[in-house]
Amino acid sequence: CGAVVHRQKSNSIDRPLAFALSGLILFAIALTHPFLAMKSGGFVQETTLLTGIFELWKQRLYGLGALVLLTCALIPLAQLTGLLYVLVPLRMNAAAPGSVAIFRAILHVNSWAMMEVFLIGILVALVKLAKMATIVPGAAVMALGLLTVVTTAAMATLDPPLVWARLDRRP
């Protein structure tokens, strides 16, 4: 019938690779820099991205702390490093050992990486806390926002049929 069934995305290896690398850099910034500081009555309390997880753990909310750690830190980190592990060798017309299983896992856990939900929750809390104290956003807030965009862009520019075809041609 002459209809196009599938059209390959342009730069479908280079773009997700660049986004994944940018994401890892932003992830490092988000984890190592201050997330926000609250100033109230001369008292300043600074937090990092992982502070909330530690606080949940201290309050014996182990399940919730583990879920937040998993969906906001571990899965996005695994997704970005997995993309690099699969795409860097494909860029050089090779395939790393275990690429098929890792790529399958990346596609499977994509729906569990929920940094955007975490970010929206933080923004809602900031609006509510702004009435009680002065809130000073740190570099990690911007890094997390950009990381959400970059991770979404990496998965949106990825062309799974092309990756599967390249993984199939490996020696």
XYZ file of N, CA and C in Angstrom:
513
model
N 0.823 -1.193 0.000
C 0.000 0.000 0.000
C 0.868 1.258 0.000
N 2.179 1.116 0.218
C 3.076 2.262 0.180
C 3.117 3.077 1.461
N 2.442 2.615 2.520
C 2.436 3.345 3.787
C 3.707 3.055 4.583
N 4.168 4.053 5.301
C 5.356 3.901 6.138
C 4.948 3.242 7.450
N 5.551 2.109 7.767
C 5.232 1.396 9.000
C 6.084 1.909 10.152
N 7.336 2.149 9.878
C 8.250 2.652 10.916
C 9.278 3.562 10.265
N 9.492 4.700 10.867
C 10.494 5.633 10.378
C 11.572 5.765 11.438
N 12.824 5.554 11.028
C 13.943 5.648 11.962
C 14.137 7.089 12.400
N 14.353 7.275 13.702
C 14.603 8.609 14.237
C 16.009 9.040 13.843
N 16.178 10.334 13.574
C 17.506 10.817 13.202
C 18.418 10.845 14.424
N 19.671 10.522 14.220
C 20.677 10.485 15.295
C 20.193 9.666 16.495
N 19.595 8.520 16.223
C 18.946 7.752 17.277
C 19.921 7.001 18.184
N 21.197 7.081 17.919
C 22.202 6.574 18.855
C 22.900 7.759 19.523
N 23.263 8.753 18.739
C 24.016 9.900 19.264
C 23.214 10.745 20.256
N 21.974 11.047 19.920
C 21.176 11.906 20.811
C 20.925 11.276 22.179
N 20.387 10.038 22.239
C 20.192 9.471 23.580
C 21.500 9.291 24.335
N 22.575 9.034 23.616
C 23.891 8.900 24.242
C 24.318 10.226 24.876
N 24.142 11.312 24.148
C 24.485 12.636 24.684
C 23.590 13.003 25.868
N 22.295 12.698 25.766
C 21.382 12.983 26.877
C 21.724 12.138 28.102
N 22.076 10.872 27.891
C 22.421 9.994 29.024
C 23.683 10.484 29.722
N 24.680 10.900 28.955
C 25.912 11.426 29.544
C 25.629 12.719 30.313
N 24.837 13.597 29.719
C 24.439 14.837 30.415
C 23.661 14.516 31.682
N 22.808 13.509 31.607
C 22.027 13.100 32.764
C 22.895 12.621 33.911
N 23.946 11.865 33.609
C 24.841 11.399 34.673
C 25.564 12.559 35.343
N 25.950 13.542 34.562
C 26.606 14.722 35.129
C 25.617 15.478 36.027
N 24.397 15.678 35.541
C 23.369 16.356 36.342
C 23.015 15.547 37.587
N 23.008 14.228 37.463
C 22.713 13.360 38.601
C 23.773 13.527 39.684
N 25.038 13.603 39.278
C 26.127 13.808 40.243
C 25.966 15.155 40.949
N 25.592 16.177 40.201
C 25.369 17.497 40.806
C 24.192 17.444 41.774
N 23.106 16.779 41.368
C 21.915 16.698 42.216
C 22.188 15.964 43.526
N 23.077 14.983 43.502
C 23.366 14.213 44.717
C 24.404 14.874 45.619
N 25.287 15.670 45.056
C 26.404 16.197 45.842
C 26.240 17.644 46.293
N 25.335 18.365 45.693
C 25.164 19.775 46.045
C 23.924 19.957 46.929
N 23.864 21.083 47.644
C 22.698 21.338 48.498
C 21.419 21.419 47.674
N 20.368 20.810 48.212
C 19.079 20.817 47.525
C 18.319 22.097 47.853
N 18.150 22.361 49.127
C 17.545 23.625 49.538
C 17.948 23.929 50.961
N 17.781 25.183 51.315
C 18.053 25.631 52.686
C 16.819 26.370 53.179
N 16.488 26.132 54.436
C 15.370 26.838 55.077
C 15.950 27.770 56.123
N 15.559 29.040 56.037
C 16.009 30.030 57.006
C 14.804 30.505 57.805
N 14.913 30.379 59.117
C 13.827 30.816 59.977
C 14.406 31.270 61.307
N 14.231 32.528 61.639
C 14.685 33.067 62.915
C 16.177 32.919 63.143
N 16.986 33.131 62.126
C 18.431 33.021 62.267
C 18.952 31.597 62.185
N 18.058 30.625 62.126
C 18.436 29.226 62.029
C 18.389 28.806 60.557
N 19.457 28.172 60.079
C 19.520 27.713 58.693
C 19.693 26.201 58.693
N 18.810 25.521 57.961
C 18.929 24.071 57.817
C 19.042 23.752 56.336
N 20.136 23.097 55.982
C 20.405 22.767 54.592
C 20.167 21.279 54.374
N 19.578 20.932 53.230
C 19.302 19.529 52.926
C 19.903 19.151 51.583
N 20.060 17.858 51.410
C 20.479 17.316 50.117
C 19.350 16.433 49.601
N 19.510 15.913 48.431
C 18.490 15.063 47.828
C 18.251 13.798 48.655
N 19.300 13.273 49.242
C 19.174 12.027 50.000
C 18.739 12.235 51.449
N 18.696 13.483 51.916
C 18.308 13.767 53.297
C 16.913 13.242 53.599
N 15.978 13.441 52.683
C 14.609 12.971 52.889
C 14.540 11.462 53.033
N 15.335 10.764 52.264
C 15.357 9.303 52.349
C 15.898 8.873 53.705
N 16.967 9.524 54.168
C 17.534 9.199 55.482
C 16.529 9.491 56.598
N 15.785 10.595 56.465
C 14.789 10.945 57.481
C 13.655 9.918 57.521
N 13.222 9.465 56.361
C 12.200 8.417 56.334
C 12.709 7.154 57.014
N 13.965 6.834 56.775
C 14.576 5.650 57.376
C 14.657 5.804 58.903
N 15.057 7.007 59.357
C 15.143 7.263 60.804
C 13.782 7.139 61.481
N 12.727 7.514 60.772
C 11.376 7.448 61.333
C 10.754 6.058 61.167
N 11.585 5.111 60.767
C 11.187 3.702 60.603
C 10.150 3.496 59.505
N 10.144 4.389 58.540
C 9.293 4.224 57.365
C 10.138 3.586 56.269
N 10.571 2.365 56.533
C 11.526 1.677 55.670
C 10.989 1.445 54.254
N 9.739 1.024 54.154
C 9.156 0.766 52.840
C 9.086 2.019 51.994
N 8.614 3.106 52.593
C 8.508 4.369 51.863
C 9.891 4.911 51.500
N 10.825 4.830 52.452
C 12.196 5.275 52.174
C 12.830 4.479 51.047
N 12.616 3.168 51.053
C 13.172 2.316 49.993
C 12.532 2.634 48.649
N 11.216 2.888 48.660
C 10.522 3.215 47.414
C 11.011 4.542 46.840
N 11.190 5.545 47.693
C 11.698 6.842 47.235
C 13.125 6.690 46.712
N 13.959 5.950 47.433
C 15.334 5.714 46.990
C 15.346 5.007 45.646
N 14.509 4.007 45.505
C 14.459 3.224 44.278
C 13.987 4.053 43.091
N 12.856 4.757 43.242
C 12.265 5.463 42.102
C 12.938 6.797 41.781
N 13.585 7.409 42.762
C 14.168 8.737 42.529
C 15.682 8.721 42.383
N 16.328 7.633 42.764
C 17.784 7.604 42.681
C 18.296 6.369 41.945
N 17.978 5.194 42.437
C 18.585 3.987 41.894
C 18.131 3.650 40.471
N 16.828 3.692 40.222
C 16.344 3.358 38.875
C 16.813 4.386 37.841
N 16.683 5.700 38.095
C 17.212 6.649 37.101
C 18.721 6.492 36.875
N 19.475 6.231 37.948
C 20.917 6.030 37.800
C 21.204 4.782 36.982
N 20.500 3.695 37.279
C 20.688 2.455 36.521
C 20.282 2.641 35.059
N 19.224 3.394 34.840
C 18.758 3.640 33.479
C 19.804 4.420 32.672
N 20.352 5.464 33.264
C 21.348 6.281 32.555
C 22.642 5.509 32.320
N 23.132 4.809 33.331
C 24.372 4.039 33.143
C 24.139 2.876 32.184
N 22.949 2.275 32.240
C 22.627 1.201 31.297
C 22.590 1.698 29.865
N 22.002 2.872 29.648
C 21.990 3.458 28.306
C 23.409 3.683 27.798
N 24.261 4.217 28.665
C 25.658 4.419 28.251
C 26.331 3.094 27.940
N 26.084 2.082 28.763
C 26.706 0.769 28.569
C 26.286 0.139 27.235
N 25.041 0.355 26.852
C 24.544 -0.226 25.597
C 24.919 0.643 24.397
N 24.770 1.966 24.515
C 24.904 2.848 23.359
C 26.345 3.185 22.975
N 27.244 3.284 23.953
C 28.641 3.617 23.604
C 29.238 2.560 22.673
N 29.139 1.263 22.989
C 29.659 0.264 22.042
C 28.911 0.268 20.705
N 27.583 0.480 20.733
C 26.831 0.523 19.476
C 27.289 1.679 18.600
N 27.668 2.769 19.230
C 28.192 3.934 18.486
C 29.459 3.562 17.736
N 30.209 2.590 18.299
C 31.457 2.129 17.679
C 31.259 0.809 16.936
N 29.986 0.517 16.577
C 29.625 -0.698 15.840
C 30.048 -1.981 16.540
N 29.850 -2.024 17.830
C 30.132 -3.226 18.622
C 28.993 -3.386 19.616
N 29.072 -4.438 20.405
C 28.067 -4.647 21.454
C 28.772 -5.142 22.704
N 28.413 -4.572 23.826
C 28.996 -4.975 25.104
C 28.336 -6.269 25.568
N 29.053 -7.070 26.350
C 28.448 -8.307 26.878
C 27.222 -7.984 27.729
N 26.160 -8.722 27.515
C 24.947 -8.529 28.293
C 24.086 -7.367 27.844
N 24.382 -6.771 26.711
C 23.642 -5.596 26.229
C 22.164 -5.880 26.017
N 21.858 -7.070 25.528
C 20.452 -7.402 25.257
C 19.647 -7.382 26.560
N 20.151 -8.038 27.587
C 19.443 -8.086 28.872
C 19.362 -6.693 29.507
N 20.430 -5.926 29.415
C 20.445 -4.589 30.001
C 19.475 -3.664 29.269
N 19.456 -3.739 27.944
C 18.531 -2.893 27.178
C 17.083 -3.276 27.471
N 16.819 -4.576 27.584
C 15.469 -5.029 27.937
C 15.074 -4.470 29.309
N 16.001 -4.496 30.265
C 15.729 -3.972 31.616
C 15.491 -2.465 31.584
N 16.267 -1.737 30.782
C 16.090 -0.280 30.662
C 14.682 0.048 30.186
N 14.227 -0.656 29.168
C 12.889 -0.410 28.645
C 11.815 -0.813 29.658
N 12.086 -1.855 30.421
C 11.113 -2.339 31.399
C 10.972 -1.388 32.596
N 12.079 -0.859 33.103
C 12.026 -0.007 34.308
C 11.734 1.456 33.993
N 11.586 1.789 32.730
C 11.349 3.184 32.361
C 10.137 3.772 33.080
N 9.099 2.989 33.259
C 7.903 3.503 33.922
C 8.077 3.644 35.433
N 9.163 3.094 35.997
C 9.400 3.185 37.438
C 10.326 4.341 37.825
N 10.925 5.001 36.878
C 11.776 6.154 37.167
C 10.860 7.365 37.316
N 10.627 7.787 38.547
C 9.609 8.812 38.799
C 10.182 10.085 39.399
N 11.253 10.580 38.832
C 11.844 11.809 39.340
C 10.897 12.989 39.188
N 10.107 13.007 38.119
C 9.198 14.133 37.903
C 8.120 14.190 38.986
N 7.640 13.040 39.456
C 6.660 13.013 40.536
C 7.300 13.544 41.819
N 8.533 13.115 42.071
C 9.283 13.579 43.238
C 9.477 15.088 43.164
N 9.841 15.594 41.992
C 10.073 17.029 41.797
C 8.794 17.827 42.022
N 7.671 17.341 41.536
C 6.394 18.037 41.741
C 6.044 18.055 43.224
N 6.261 16.938 43.907
C 6.014 16.880 45.348
C 6.855 17.883 46.109
N 8.103 18.031 45.701
C 8.999 18.993 46.354
C 8.525 20.419 46.099
N 8.108 20.708 44.887
C 7.635 22.054 44.568
C 6.377 22.399 45.360
N 5.473 21.431 45.522
C 4.273 21.665 46.329
C 4.670 21.948 47.774
N 5.592 21.149 48.303
C 6.049 21.365 49.685
C 6.724 22.729 49.833
N 7.495 23.151 48.833
C 8.150 24.457 48.894
C 7.139 25.592 48.973
N 6.072 25.482 48.195
C 5.045 26.516 48.210
C 4.402 26.595 49.598
N 4.142 25.447 50.192
C 3.525 25.423 51.528
C 4.490 25.915 52.603
N 5.783 25.565 52.490
C 6.773 25.970 53.484
C 7.166 27.440 53.364
N 6.941 28.031 52.203
C 7.352 29.417 51.980
C 6.669 30.385 52.944
N 5.505 30.005 53.472
C 4.794 30.865 54.410
C 5.423 30.831 55.798
N 6.144 29.750 56.117
C 6.702 29.580 57.456
C 8.173 29.973 57.543
N 8.901 29.882 56.436
C 10.333 30.157 56.469
C 10.782 30.621 55.090
N 11.982 31.186 55.048
C 12.571 31.572 53.770
C 13.221 30.331 53.164
N 12.834 30.004 51.953
C 13.351 28.821 51.267
C 14.349 29.287 50.211
N 15.557 28.728 50.277
C 16.595 29.061 49.306
C 16.925 27.801 48.508
N 16.493 27.737 47.245
C 16.798 26.559 46.438
C 18.293 26.467 46.160
N 18.806 25.244 46.171
C 20.220 25.013 45.891
C 20.432 24.563 44.457
N 21.670 24.291 44.124
C 22.023 23.859 42.772
C 21.380 22.524 42.420
N 21.139 21.701 43.424
C 20.560 20.382 43.176
C 19.124 20.471 42.660
N 18.388 21.513 43.025
C 17.017 21.674 42.534
C 17.035 21.873 41.021
N 17.892 22.764 40.561
C 18.002 23.012 39.123
C 18.522 21.764 38.404
N 19.504 21.101 39.012
C 20.052 19.888 38.407
C 18.983 18.804 38.302
N 18.151 18.657 39.330
C 17.098 17.645 39.297
C 16.047 17.980 38.244
N 15.697 19.244 38.141
C 14.750 19.657 37.097
C 15.290 19.380 35.707
N 16.538 19.747 35.485
C 17.162 19.482 34.181
C 17.347 17.986 33.943
N 17.661 17.251 35.008
C 17.823 15.801 34.899
C 16.518 15.142 34.450
N 15.404 15.623 34.956
C 14.098 15.095 34.555
C 13.884 15.308 33.056
N 14.198 16.506 32.581
C 14.045 16.825 31.160
C 15.005 15.987 30.315
N 16.241 15.878 30.743
C 17.267 15.161 29.981
C 16.959 13.660 29.915
N 16.512 13.095 31.031
C 16.181 11.669 31.038
C 14.996 11.388 30.128
N 13.990 12.263 30.174
C 12.841 12.114 29.280
C 13.271 12.244 27.828
N 14.154 13.183 27.548
C 14.652 13.374 26.181
C 15.461 12.165 25.713
N 16.245 11.584 26.604
C 17.035 10.404 26.236
C 16.125 9.258 25.818
N 15.063 9.039 26.585
C 14.158 7.937 26.254
C 13.288 8.271 25.039
N 12.963 9.543 24.844
C 12.138 9.942 23.700
C 12.906 9.874 22.387
N 14.201 10.153 22.418
C 14.998 10.132 21.187
C 15.559 8.750 20.889
N 15.418 7.848 21.830
C 15.895 6.479 21.638
C 14.990 5.760 20.638
N 15.582 5.006 19.747
C 14.835 4.233 18.751
C 15.047 2.748 19.044
N 14.201 2.150 19.898
C 14.407 0.751 20.284
C 14.517 -0.229 19.112
N 13.687 -0.114 18.053
C 13.865 -1.060 16.940
C 15.263 -0.991 16.312
N 15.834 0.214 16.219
C 17.181 0.346 15.674
C 18.209 -0.294 16.614
N 18.064 -0.053 17.912
C 18.994 -0.637 18.881
C 18.909 -2.153 18.824
N 17.680 -2.704 18.790
C 17.525 -4.157 18.698
C 18.164 -4.683 17.418
N 17.972 -3.982 16.304
C 18.575 -4.423 15.042
C 20.092 -4.402 15.116
N 20.666 -3.363 15.729
C 22.123 -3.285 15.864
C 22.645 -4.346 16.815
N 21.915 -4.629 17.880
C 22.331 -5.667 18.823
C 22.243 -7.038 18.171
N 21.318 -7.206 17.221
C 21.172 -8.470 16.498
C 22.336 -8.726 15.542
N 22.942 -7.654 15.016
C 24.045 -7.787 14.060
C 25.387 -7.975 14.722
N 25.429 -7.975 16.019
C 26.728 -8.072 16.719
C 27.433 -9.380 16.362
N 28.747 -9.383 16.434
C 29.516 -10.583 16.053
C 29.338 -11.717 17.035
